[in-house]
Tab-separated table of C-alpha atoms in Angstrom:
chain	number	residue	atom	x	y	z
A	989	UNK	CA	-0.842	-28.158	-15.643
A	990	UNK	CA	0.676	-24.926	-15.460
A	991	UNK	CA	3.574	-24.579	-12.831
A	992	UNK	CA	2.431	-21.507	-10.467
A	993	UNK	CA	5.099	-19.462	-8.973
A	994	UNK	CA	4.163	-16.728	-6.560
A	995	UNK	CA	6.555	-13.882	-5.448
A	996	UNK	CA	6.564	-10.307	-3.906
A	997	UNK	CA	6.752	-8.786	-0.530
A	998	UNK	CA	4.056	-10.695	1.049
A	999	UNK	CA	5.210	-14.089	-0.399
A	1000	UNK	CA	8.682	-13.229	0.939
A	1001	UNK	CA	7.578	-12.021	4.332
A	1002	UNK	CA	4.624	-14.461	5.121
A	1003	UNK	CA	5.365	-17.314	2.825
A	1004	UNK	CA	3.195	-19.783	4.798
A	1005	UNK	CA	0.165	-17.713	3.950
A	1006	UNK	CA	0.721	-18.454	0.189
A	1007	UNK	CA	1.798	-22.133	0.943
A	1008	UNK	CA	-1.703	-22.923	2.218
A	1009	UNK	CA	-2.858	-22.730	-1.214
A	1010	UNK	CA	-2.503	-25.963	-3.007
A	1011	UNK	CA	-2.394	-24.539	-6.518
A	1012	UNK	CA	0.789	-22.640	-5.879
A	1013	UNK	CA	4.046	-24.737	-6.844
A	1014	UNK	CA	6.702	-22.614	-5.823
A	1015	UNK	CA	7.368	-19.339	-3.806
A	1016	UNK	CA	10.034	-16.733	-4.835
A	1017	UNK	CA	11.849	-15.427	-1.954
A	1018	UNK	CA	13.075	-12.092	-2.522
A	1019	UNK	CA	13.526	-10.287	-5.992
A	1020	UNK	CA	13.448	-13.626	-7.504
A	1021	UNK	CA	15.022	-12.950	-11.066
A	1022	UNK	CA	18.189	-15.376	-10.547
A	1023	UNK	CA	16.070	-18.055	-8.827
A	1024	UNK	CA	13.355	-17.874	-11.479
A	1025	UNK	CA	15.877	-18.397	-14.206
A	1026	UNK	CA	17.240	-21.420	-12.496
A	1027	UNK	CA	13.604	-22.732	-11.913
A	1028	UNK	CA	13.086	-22.186	-15.578
A	1029	UNK	CA	16.131	-24.317	-16.571
A	1030	UNK	CA	14.856	-27.180	-14.240
A	1031	UNK	CA	11.325	-27.155	-15.692
A	1032	UNK	CA	12.797	-27.968	-18.988
A	1033	UNK	CA	13.898	-31.369	-17.413
A	1034	UNK	CA	10.828	-32.017	-15.427
A	1035	UNK	CA	8.810	-30.843	-12.412
A	1036	UNK	CA	11.195	-29.807	-9.589
A	1037	UNK	CA	10.600	-31.019	-6.002
A	1038	UNK	CA	13.595	-29.530	-4.213
A	1039	UNK	CA	13.831	-25.872	-2.949
A	1040	UNK	CA	17.102	-23.857	-3.610
A	1041	UNK	CA	18.291	-20.230	-2.740
A	1042	UNK	CA	15.509	-17.868	-3.746
A	1043	UNK	CA	12.894	-20.487	-4.470
A	1044	UNK	CA	10.707	-22.584	-1.966
A	1045	UNK	CA	9.460	-25.518	-3.962
A	1046	UNK	CA	6.646	-27.794	-3.102
A	1047	UNK	CA	7.164	-31.369	-2.664
A	1048	UNK	CA	3.771	-33.139	-2.693
A	1049	UNK	CA	1.124	-31.876	-0.083
A	1050	UNK	CA	3.765	-29.639	1.941
A	1051	UNK	CA	6.875	-27.455	0.779
A	1052	UNK	CA	10.509	-28.732	0.911
A	1053	UNK	CA	12.193	-27.973	4.258
A	1054	UNK	CA	12.322	-24.389	5.599
A	1055	UNK	CA	12.042	-21.289	3.583
A	1056	UNK	CA	15.427	-20.785	1.751
A	1057	UNK	CA	17.421	-17.644	1.663
A	1058	UNK	CA	17.034	-15.009	-0.978
A	1059	UNK	CA	19.344	-15.152	-3.970
A	1060	UNK	CA	19.343	-11.551	-4.937
A	1061	UNK	CA	21.180	-9.788	-7.854
A	1062	UNK	CA	24.170	-7.861	-6.276
A	1063	UNK	CA	24.073	-5.231	-8.718
A	1064	UNK	CA	20.748	-3.475	-9.284
A	1065	UNK	CA	21.883	-2.317	-12.810
A	1066	UNK	CA	22.099	-5.933	-14.016
A	1067	UNK	CA	18.448	-6.468	-13.211
A	1068	UNK	CA	16.225	-6.702	-16.299
A	1069	UNK	CA	14.081	-3.658	-17.032
A	1070	UNK	CA	10.613	-3.462	-15.888
A	1071	UNK	CA	8.237	-4.977	-18.477
A	1072	UNK	CA	5.577	-2.261	-19.291
A	1073	UNK	CA	3.727	-4.327	-22.067
A	1074	UNK	CA	2.076	-6.490	-19.467
A	1075	UNK	CA	-0.310	-3.638	-18.703
A	1076	UNK	CA	-1.398	-3.301	-22.319
A	1077	UNK	CA	-1.574	0.204	-24.073
A	1078	UNK	CA	0.747	2.393	-21.958
A	1079	UNK	CA	0.160	5.459	-24.109
A	1080	UNK	CA	-3.740	5.009	-23.681
A	1081	UNK	CA	-3.257	4.463	-19.868
A	1082	UNK	CA	-1.206	7.625	-19.487
A	1083	UNK	CA	-3.522	9.643	-21.539
A	1084	UNK	CA	-6.396	8.449	-19.294
A	1085	UNK	CA	-4.252	9.463	-16.428
A	1086	UNK	CA	-2.555	7.772	-13.255
A	1087	UNK	CA	-1.223	8.957	-10.065
A	1088	UNK	CA	0.789	8.006	-6.918
A	1089	UNK	CA	1.940	11.188	-5.403
A	1090	UNK	CA	0.372	14.558	-5.508
A	1091	UNK	CA	-3.189	15.994	-6.034
A	1092	UNK	CA	-3.652	15.330	-9.833
A	1093	UNK	CA	-4.230	12.525	-11.997
A	1094	UNK	CA	-1.776	12.883	-14.816
A	1095	UNK	CA	0.566	11.118	-17.368
A	1096	UNK	CA	3.629	10.342	-15.419
A	1097	UNK	CA	5.315	7.010	-16.005
A	1098	UNK	CA	6.556	4.948	-12.906
A	1099	UNK	CA	10.206	4.154	-12.975
A	1100	UNK	CA	13.097	3.675	-10.435
A	1101	UNK	CA	16.531	4.665	-9.530
A	1102	UNK	CA	17.313	2.444	-6.579
A	1103	UNK	CA	15.997	-0.223	-4.220
A	1104	UNK	CA	15.843	-0.249	-0.319
A	1105	UNK	CA	15.414	2.121	2.292
A	1106	UNK	CA	17.969	2.953	5.127
A	1107	UNK	CA	15.132	3.798	7.549
A	1108	UNK	CA	13.620	1.292	10.065
A	1109	UNK	CA	9.905	2.543	10.533
A	1110	UNK	CA	7.982	-0.044	12.588
A	1111	UNK	CA	5.052	-0.135	10.306
A	1112	UNK	CA	6.905	-0.540	6.750
A	1113	UNK	CA	7.829	-3.674	4.908
A	1114	UNK	CA	10.917	-2.076	3.538
A	1115	UNK	CA	13.308	-3.007	6.584
A	1116	UNK	CA	12.361	-6.528	6.409
A	1117	UNK	CA	12.497	-6.756	2.524
A	1118	UNK	CA	15.926	-5.213	2.837
A	1119	UNK	CA	17.109	-7.537	5.512
A	1120	UNK	CA	16.001	-10.777	3.347
A	1121	UNK	CA	17.730	-9.255	0.493
A	1122	UNK	CA	20.894	-8.280	2.398
A	1123	UNK	CA	20.714	-4.647	1.004
A	1124	UNK	CA	23.154	-3.496	3.870
A	1125	UNK	CA	25.906	-5.793	2.628
A	1126	UNK	CA	29.013	-4.051	1.340
A	1127	UNK	CA	28.928	-5.526	-2.006
A	1128	UNK	CA	25.332	-4.824	-2.651
A	1129	UNK	CA	24.894	-1.972	-5.311
A	1130	UNK	CA	21.341	-0.459	-4.889
A	1131	UNK	CA	21.539	2.549	-6.761
A	1132	UNK	CA	21.720	2.501	-10.713
A	1133	UNK	CA	24.494	4.589	-12.133
A	1134	UNK	CA	23.123	7.784	-13.516
A	1135	UNK	CA	23.995	7.082	-16.965
A	1136	UNK	CA	22.403	3.514	-16.936
A	1137	UNK	CA	19.258	5.249	-15.398
A	1138	UNK	CA	19.076	8.044	-18.127
A	1139	UNK	CA	19.596	5.514	-21.017
A	1140	UNK	CA	16.467	3.803	-20.228
A	1141	UNK	CA	14.472	7.183	-19.344
A	1142	UNK	CA	15.596	8.257	-22.860
A	1143	UNK	CA	14.034	5.256	-24.486
A	1144	UNK	CA	10.714	5.421	-22.311
A	1145	UNK	CA	10.520	8.966	-23.462
A	1146	UNK	CA	10.632	7.913	-27.078
A	1147	UNK	CA	8.408	4.944	-26.661
A	1148	UNK	CA	5.522	6.168	-24.453
A	1149	UNK	CA	5.801	10.054	-24.406
A	1150	UNK	CA	5.028	10.402	-20.843
A	1151	UNK	CA	4.281	13.870	-19.200
A	1152	UNK	CA	7.041	12.933	-16.640
A	1153	UNK	CA	8.095	10.411	-14.615
A	1154	UNK	CA	7.451	9.271	-10.990
A	1155	UNK	CA	10.230	7.476	-9.259
A	1156	UNK	CA	8.748	4.509	-7.401
A	1157	UNK	CA	11.974	4.089	-5.147
A	1158	UNK	CA	11.259	3.298	-1.475
A	1159	UNK	CA	13.553	6.181	-0.839
A	1160	UNK	CA	15.062	8.179	-3.595
A	1161	UNK	CA	18.865	8.017	-3.765
A	1162	UNK	CA	20.261	10.437	-1.237
A	1163	UNK	CA	23.851	10.369	-2.185
A	1164	UNK	CA	24.945	13.955	-2.638
A	1165	UNK	CA	27.607	12.951	-5.221
A	1166	UNK	CA	24.961	10.864	-7.166
A	1167	UNK	CA	22.442	13.704	-7.055
A	1168	UNK	CA	25.041	16.288	-8.234
A	1169	UNK	CA	25.681	13.935	-11.344
A	1170	UNK	CA	21.910	13.479	-11.978
A	1171	UNK	CA	21.057	17.235	-11.609
A	1172	UNK	CA	23.981	17.790	-14.305
A	1173	UNK	CA	22.891	14.829	-16.601
A	1174	UNK	CA	19.292	14.302	-16.398
A	1175	UNK	CA	18.070	17.775	-17.832
A	1176	UNK	CA	20.184	17.502	-20.764
A	1177	UNK	CA	19.679	13.690	-21.640
A	1178	UNK	CA	15.899	13.314	-20.547
A	1179	UNK	CA	14.394	16.933	-19.412
A	1180	UNK	CA	10.873	15.721	-18.482
A	1181	UNK	CA	9.583	16.664	-15.062
A	1182	UNK	CA	9.708	13.982	-12.237
A	1183	UNK	CA	8.270	13.237	-8.759
A	1184	UNK	CA	10.159	11.610	-5.932
A	1185	UNK	CA	9.683	10.317	-2.530
A	1186	UNK	CA	12.356	10.816	0.250
A	1187	UNK	CA	12.277	10.500	4.063
A	1188	UNK	CA	12.074	14.097	5.572
A	1189	UNK	CA	15.189	13.342	7.577
A	1190	UNK	CA	17.159	13.157	4.485
A	1191	UNK	CA	15.639	15.853	2.813
A	1192	UNK	CA	18.282	18.414	3.513
A	1193	UNK	CA	18.229	21.903	1.619
A	1194	UNK	CA	21.123	20.936	-0.345
A	1195	UNK	CA	19.484	17.680	-1.615
A	1196	UNK	CA	16.159	19.629	-2.335
A	1197	UNK	CA	17.965	22.258	-4.381
A	1198	UNK	CA	19.796	19.448	-6.552
A	1199	UNK	CA	16.235	17.937	-7.086
A	1200	UNK	CA	14.951	21.255	-8.212
A	1201	UNK	CA	17.866	21.686	-10.499
A	1202	UNK	CA	17.472	18.297	-11.991
A	1203	UNK	CA	13.585	19.162	-12.929
A	1204	UNK	CA	11.769	17.648	-9.967
A	1205	UNK	CA	8.298	19.115	-9.773
A	1206	UNK	CA	6.864	17.378	-6.755
A	1207	UNK	CA	8.291	16.213	-3.446
A	1208	UNK	CA	6.583	13.414	-1.587
A	1209	UNK	CA	7.256	12.436	2.054
A	1210	UNK	CA	5.537	10.350	5.029
A	1211	UNK	CA	4.150	12.485	7.822
A	1212	UNK	CA	2.146	9.489	9.029
A	1213	UNK	CA	1.170	11.060	12.416
A	1214	UNK	CA	0.796	14.430	14.017
A	1215	UNK	CA	1.763	13.378	17.678
A	1216	UNK	CA	5.414	13.477	17.894
A	1217	UNK	CA	5.639	10.909	20.804
A	1218	UNK	CA	3.530	8.652	18.912
A	1219	UNK	CA	5.540	8.915	15.807
A	1220	UNK	CA	8.697	8.151	17.914
A	1221	UNK	CA	7.543	5.467	20.478
A	1222	UNK	CA	5.051	3.622	18.098
A	1223	UNK	CA	6.076	4.105	14.732
A	1224	UNK	CA	9.891	4.424	15.189
A	1225	UNK	CA	9.508	7.366	12.814
A	1226	UNK	CA	12.188	9.560	14.542
A	1227	UNK	CA	11.314	12.862	12.809
A	1228	UNK	CA	10.335	16.145	14.805
A	1229	UNK	CA	7.767	18.603	14.058
A	1230	UNK	CA	10.390	21.066	13.546
A	1231	UNK	CA	12.280	18.948	10.955
A	1232	UNK	CA	9.000	18.564	8.965
A	1233	UNK	CA	8.300	22.318	9.172
A	1234	UNK	CA	11.728	22.847	7.760
A	1235	UNK	CA	11.365	20.547	4.870
A	1236	UNK	CA	8.120	22.007	3.727
A	1237	UNK	CA	9.122	25.590	4.106
A	1238	UNK	CA	12.500	24.849	2.087
A	1239	UNK	CA	10.437	23.036	-0.549
A	1240	UNK	CA	8.114	26.145	-0.825
A	1241	UNK	CA	11.079	28.700	-1.000
A	1242	UNK	CA	12.540	26.608	-3.774
A	1243	UNK	CA	9.314	26.584	-5.782
A	1244	UNK	CA	8.923	22.630	-5.332
A	1245	UNK	CA	5.395	21.222	-5.108
A	1246	UNK	CA	4.658	18.911	-1.946
A	1247	UNK	CA	2.768	15.957	-1.141
A	1248	UNK	CA	2.385	13.895	2.099
A	1249	UNK	CA	1.140	10.763	3.272
A	1250	UNK	CA	-0.413	9.517	6.675
A	1251	UNK	CA	-2.210	6.958	8.503
A	1252	UNK	CA	-5.093	6.979	10.775
A	1253	UNK	CA	-6.234	4.653	13.609
A	1254	UNK	CA	-2.643	3.712	14.713
A	1255	UNK	CA	-2.208	1.422	17.617
A	1256	UNK	CA	-3.025	3.532	20.681
A	1257	UNK	CA	-3.949	6.591	18.760
A	1258	UNK	CA	-6.384	8.729	20.520
A	1259	UNK	CA	-8.853	10.990	19.025
A	1260	UNK	CA	-6.856	13.988	20.339
A	1261	UNK	CA	-3.753	12.581	18.778
A	1262	UNK	CA	-5.733	12.124	15.311
A	1263	UNK	CA	-6.721	15.773	15.585
A	1264	UNK	CA	-3.112	16.802	16.142
A	1265	UNK	CA	-2.258	15.099	12.722
A	1266	UNK	CA	-4.815	17.446	11.029
A	1267	UNK	CA	-3.440	20.355	12.947
A	1268	UNK	CA	0.221	19.591	12.066
A	1269	UNK	CA	-0.911	19.464	8.244
A	1270	UNK	CA	-2.515	22.755	8.743
A	1271	UNK	CA	0.825	24.116	9.613
A	1272	UNK	CA	2.750	22.315	6.970
A	1273	UNK	CA	0.343	23.264	4.303
A	1274	UNK	CA	1.403	20.536	1.577
A	1275	UNK	CA	-0.056	21.055	-1.680
A	1276	UNK	CA	-1.939	17.700	-1.055
A	1277	UNK	CA	-1.736	14.477	1.037
A	1278	UNK	CA	-3.232	10.954	0.992
A	1279	UNK	CA	-4.144	8.977	3.838
A	1280	UNK	CA	-4.983	5.256	4.640
A	1281	UNK	CA	-6.517	3.282	7.823
A	1282	UNK	CA	-3.487	1.516	9.508
A	1283	UNK	CA	-3.077	-2.254	8.760
A	1284	UNK	CA	-0.462	-4.513	10.209
A	1285	UNK	CA	1.763	-6.041	7.689
A	1286	UNK	CA	3.864	-9.320	8.074
A	1287	UNK	CA	7.419	-8.733	8.617
A	1288	UNK	CA	7.081	-5.480	10.135
A	1289	UNK	CA	7.559	-4.694	13.973
A	1290	UNK	CA	3.947	-3.357	14.351
A	1291	UNK	CA	2.544	-6.463	12.203
A	1292	UNK	CA	4.508	-9.212	13.950
A	1293	UNK	CA	3.519	-7.683	17.430
A	1294	UNK	CA	-0.217	-7.653	16.287
A	1295	UNK	CA	-0.206	-11.238	14.726
A	1296	UNK	CA	1.845	-13.642	16.790
A	1297	UNK	CA	1.907	-16.099	13.722
A	1298	UNK	CA	1.449	-15.513	10.096
A	1299	UNK	CA	-0.905	-17.080	8.932
A	1300	UNK	CA	-3.575	-17.591	11.661
A	1301	UNK	CA	-7.257	-18.312	11.467
A	1302	UNK	CA	-8.039	-14.564	11.131
A	1303	UNK	CA	-6.080	-14.457	7.789
A	1304	UNK	CA	-9.401	-16.200	6.533
A	1305	UNK	CA	-11.021	-12.589	6.589
A	1306	UNK	CA	-7.913	-10.544	6.107
A	1307	UNK	CA	-8.809	-8.450	9.065
A	1308	UNK	CA	-6.016	-9.159	11.487
A	1309	UNK	CA	-6.132	-5.395	12.585
A	1310	UNK	CA	-8.987	-5.981	15.231
A	1311	UNK	CA	-6.676	-6.936	17.960
A	1312	UNK	CA	-3.160	-5.809	18.460
A	1313	UNK	CA	-1.301	-8.157	21.016
A	1314	UNK	CA	1.197	-6.126	23.016
A	1315	UNK	CA	-0.054	-2.808	21.846
A	1316	UNK	CA	-3.363	-1.101	22.627
A	1317	UNK	CA	-5.550	-0.849	19.342
A	1318	UNK	CA	-6.852	2.795	18.811
A	1319	UNK	CA	-9.296	3.466	21.595
A	1320	UNK	CA	-11.280	5.813	19.182
A	1321	UNK	CA	-14.960	5.036	18.695
A	1322	UNK	CA	-16.509	4.971	15.367
A	1323	UNK	CA	-17.793	8.346	15.664
A	1324	UNK	CA	-14.434	9.874	16.718
A	1325	UNK	CA	-12.948	7.963	13.489
A	1326	UNK	CA	-15.619	9.488	11.257
A	1327	UNK	CA	-14.971	12.972	12.754
A	1328	UNK	CA	-11.335	12.523	11.904
A	1329	UNK	CA	-12.088	11.584	8.362
A	1330	UNK	CA	-14.397	14.613	7.906
A	1331	UNK	CA	-11.515	16.839	9.153
A	1332	UNK	CA	-9.080	15.189	6.816
A	1333	UNK	CA	-11.599	15.587	3.780
A	1334	UNK	CA	-12.221	19.109	4.412
A	1335	UNK	CA	-8.487	20.021	4.904
A	1336	UNK	CA	-7.689	18.062	1.539
A	1337	UNK	CA	-10.466	19.929	-0.369
A	1338	UNK	CA	-8.952	23.290	0.785
A	1339	UNK	CA	-5.553	22.407	-0.200
A	1340	UNK	CA	-5.971	20.972	-3.705
A	1341	UNK	CA	-6.236	23.471	-6.365
A	1342	UNK	CA	-7.036	22.226	-9.919
A	1343	UNK	CA	-5.213	23.788	-12.560
A	1344	UNK	CA	-6.311	24.676	-16.288
A	1345	UNK	CA	-6.439	22.034	-18.813
A	1346	UNK	CA	-7.012	18.438	-18.328
A	1347	UNK	CA	-5.672	18.240	-14.815
A	1348	UNK	CA	-8.242	16.602	-12.411
A	1349	UNK	CA	-8.040	15.676	-8.634
A	1350	UNK	CA	-7.161	11.989	-7.748
A	1351	UNK	CA	-9.936	10.135	-6.011
A	1352	UNK	CA	-10.066	10.578	-2.391
A	1353	UNK	CA	-9.667	7.408	-0.585
A	1354	UNK	CA	-12.099	8.540	2.247
A	1355	UNK	CA	-13.193	5.703	4.433
A	1356	UNK	CA	-16.476	7.109	5.490
A	1357	UNK	CA	-19.495	5.026	5.856
A	1358	UNK	CA	-21.491	4.003	2.533
A	1359	UNK	CA	-24.868	4.768	1.711
A	1360	UNK	CA	-27.883	3.659	3.890
A	1361	UNK	CA	-29.688	0.591	2.640
A	1362	UNK	CA	-32.702	1.420	0.426
A	1363	UNK	CA	-36.052	0.581	1.662
A	1364	UNK	CA	-36.238	-2.512	-0.768
A	1365	UNK	CA	-32.800	-3.833	0.501
A	1366	UNK	CA	-33.984	-3.275	4.150
A	1367	UNK	CA	-37.165	-5.133	3.484
A	1368	UNK	CA	-35.026	-8.080	2.156
A	1369	UNK	CA	-32.734	-7.954	5.359
A	1370	UNK	CA	-35.867	-8.155	7.491
A	1371	UNK	CA	-35.751	-7.366	11.252
A	1372	UNK	CA	-32.058	-7.667	11.443
A	1373	UNK	CA	-31.709	-4.997	8.776
A	1374	UNK	CA	-32.346	-2.453	11.605
A	1375	UNK	CA	-28.797	-2.820	12.865
A	1376	UNK	CA	-27.625	-2.013	9.130
A	1377	UNK	CA	-26.235	1.525	8.858
A	1378	UNK	CA	-24.462	1.442	5.516
A	1379	UNK	CA	-24.480	-0.708	2.380
A	1380	UNK	CA	-21.695	-0.510	-0.243
A	1381	UNK	CA	-20.675	-2.489	-3.330
A	1382	UNK	CA	-17.034	-3.596	-3.733
A	1383	UNK	CA	-16.975	-5.189	-7.100
A	1384	UNK	CA	-19.334	-8.153	-6.436
A	1385	UNK	CA	-19.213	-8.235	-2.764
A	1386	UNK	CA	-21.863	-6.388	-0.636
A	1387	UNK	CA	-20.522	-4.710	2.458
A	1388	UNK	CA	-22.771	-4.217	5.179
A	1389	UNK	CA	-22.032	-1.857	8.485
A	1390	UNK	CA	-23.874	-3.083	11.316
A	1391	UNK	CA	-24.001	-1.423	14.703
A	1392	UNK	CA	-24.849	-2.315	18.150
A	1393	UNK	CA	-24.540	0.082	21.075
A	1394	UNK	CA	-22.009	2.118	19.443
A	1395	UNK	CA	-19.851	-0.846	18.244
A	1396	UNK	CA	-19.414	-1.115	14.308
A	1397	UNK	CA	-18.838	-4.342	12.516
A	1398	UNK	CA	-18.748	-5.345	8.942
A	1399	UNK	CA	-20.655	-8.070	7.336
A	1400	UNK	CA	-19.699	-9.364	3.693
A	1401	UNK	CA	-22.527	-10.888	1.254
A	1402	UNK	CA	-20.970	-12.464	-1.930
A	1403	UNK	CA	-21.776	-15.232	-4.443
A	1404	UNK	CA	-21.255	-18.616	-2.880
A	1405	UNK	CA	-18.348	-20.458	-4.569
A	1406	UNK	CA	-17.593	-23.065	-1.934
A	1407	UNK	CA	-15.214	-20.947	0.097
A	1408	UNK	CA	-15.529	-20.806	3.767
A	1409	UNK	CA	-18.117	-18.697	5.074
A	1410	UNK	CA	-20.058	-18.325	8.372
A	1411	UNK	CA	-23.168	-18.853	6.655
A	1412	UNK	CA	-24.326	-20.159	3.197
A	1413	UNK	CA	-27.669	-19.793	1.621
A	1414	UNK	CA	-28.891	-21.362	-1.654
A	1415	UNK	CA	-26.836	-18.659	-3.684
A	1416	UNK	CA	-25.008	-16.650	-1.044
A	1417	UNK	CA	-22.272	-16.728	1.370
A	1418	UNK	CA	-21.979	-14.338	4.408
A	1419	UNK	CA	-19.067	-13.632	6.636
A	1420	UNK	CA	-17.890	-11.155	9.184
A	1421	UNK	CA	-14.701	-9.151	9.314
A	1422	UNK	CA	-12.525	-9.461	12.390
A	1423	UNK	CA	-10.910	-12.156	14.471
A	1424	UNK	CA	-13.876	-12.577	16.786
A	1425	UNK	CA	-17.790	-12.011	16.635
A	1426	UNK	CA	-19.798	-10.844	19.582
A	1427	UNK	CA	-23.005	-12.810	20.041
A	1428	UNK	CA	-25.176	-9.980	18.601
A	1429	UNK	CA	-23.270	-9.995	15.228
A	1430	UNK	CA	-23.590	-13.769	14.874
A	1431	UNK	CA	-27.469	-13.420	15.706
A	1432	UNK	CA	-27.612	-10.719	12.981
A	1433	UNK	CA	-25.866	-12.843	10.613
A	1434	UNK	CA	-28.205	-15.762	11.330
A	1435	UNK	CA	-31.164	-13.762	10.882
A	1436	UNK	CA	-30.038	-12.118	7.765
A	1437	UNK	CA	-29.005	-15.533	6.255
A	1438	UNK	CA	-32.507	-16.907	7.178
A	1439	UNK	CA	-34.136	-13.877	5.174
A	1440	UNK	CA	-31.968	-14.280	2.302
A	1441	UNK	CA	-32.259	-18.013	1.980
A	1442	UNK	CA	-33.320	-18.094	-1.737
A	1443	UNK	CA	-31.989	-14.523	-2.789
A	1444	UNK	CA	-29.384	-14.003	-5.327
A	1445	UNK	CA	-26.763	-11.494	-5.869
A	1446	UNK	CA	-28.522	-9.848	-8.705
A	1447	UNK	CA	-31.797	-9.249	-6.348
A	1448	UNK	CA	-29.614	-7.469	-4.035
A	1449	UNK	CA	-28.017	-5.120	-6.417
A	1450	UNK	CA	-31.552	-4.313	-7.840
A	1451	UNK	CA	-32.870	-3.810	-4.425
A	1452	UNK	CA	-29.966	-1.460	-3.330
A	1453	UNK	CA	-30.491	0.547	-6.519
A	1454	UNK	CA	-34.210	1.167	-5.965
């Protein structure tokens, strides 16, 4: 039997979530390279049943003791390089187009120059990850030497011939001395365009000029919310409107394209505050922006305020954001949320300009309602189908948006596989998203389950297509 090890941000910051899965034998805490090497040595002698720094190991039905501390590599330059081969034909993937920052799908290859972030935003996992890893300790080296970085980029250029590079650092190195060396070395040794992400408070004109000198073609930063008080008091994002304006104006003057990110439906966010985000973006005029609906994450200040214990019963539905303990959830109605999304879509469409050649716009992650159910699907859902406003497929899961007196909830219908669900029919499992279900939602689920008692997933797909 394979020995299963799980690692990463979620496994490190909410390991008890992972420990609930009986197929997981060990959980890597932190980066895991050193501890994984030690684990592989132990597996040569037999199945380990004791935890050690950086690796929490199962002993029978439970995990051994408390979660151990991380065992990070002190010098980032000593870590192995990223293994791109696990993704298959990288040249073909780049030719098809990828994108993290900016408005266009392109052939930029993800790389990194450093690890960690010095800022402590309340919604972000990076501060907790850095705390676990001990990134602030004096002996930790979290930025790769310029020569070491360029050695790899030269090899990646020869191997994959990317259009350029996207630096996936949580925060691109901000040391002016490092940037000066990078600006002098990178254009000579590598010479390909690149994109970076940096906190706006660190994006001084001096640093931006060095990025441009090095060959940076796009600067990305988080705006997150348009209301300055909300940013400061809820998100701990201590960036003024004036500072943001200065950064985007500096970029324009220096000929540097810009990209921004933001969140919607934040804790306590009103419709007026959501509109202020659109208004701020109209003033900043980034070349593009991306947005997401806020979700609490374990290990973050807001996430741990939202969910007092990770995991809890609501983890079964992956929808812990319905109730925010200690903080008021967004009071926006479903209609106000959709109005905000429409404003963002319109603004994004007005900002993004497609260039000549093969550039194409990245897909908009627009959380607008799905398509209404077809007559055939509505007939299958029966009388309860009157509450269904939208029906969308996500892989092999049918998501139904149901509404009662202005309250919107989501029902999911999937192939029954024995997993926990609110209702199970002959072929299907039905569940609801959220911590709690009002009586009308349970009644709707009961009624739909009764109508779908012998239906199959294939029949639902055909019905929604008719």
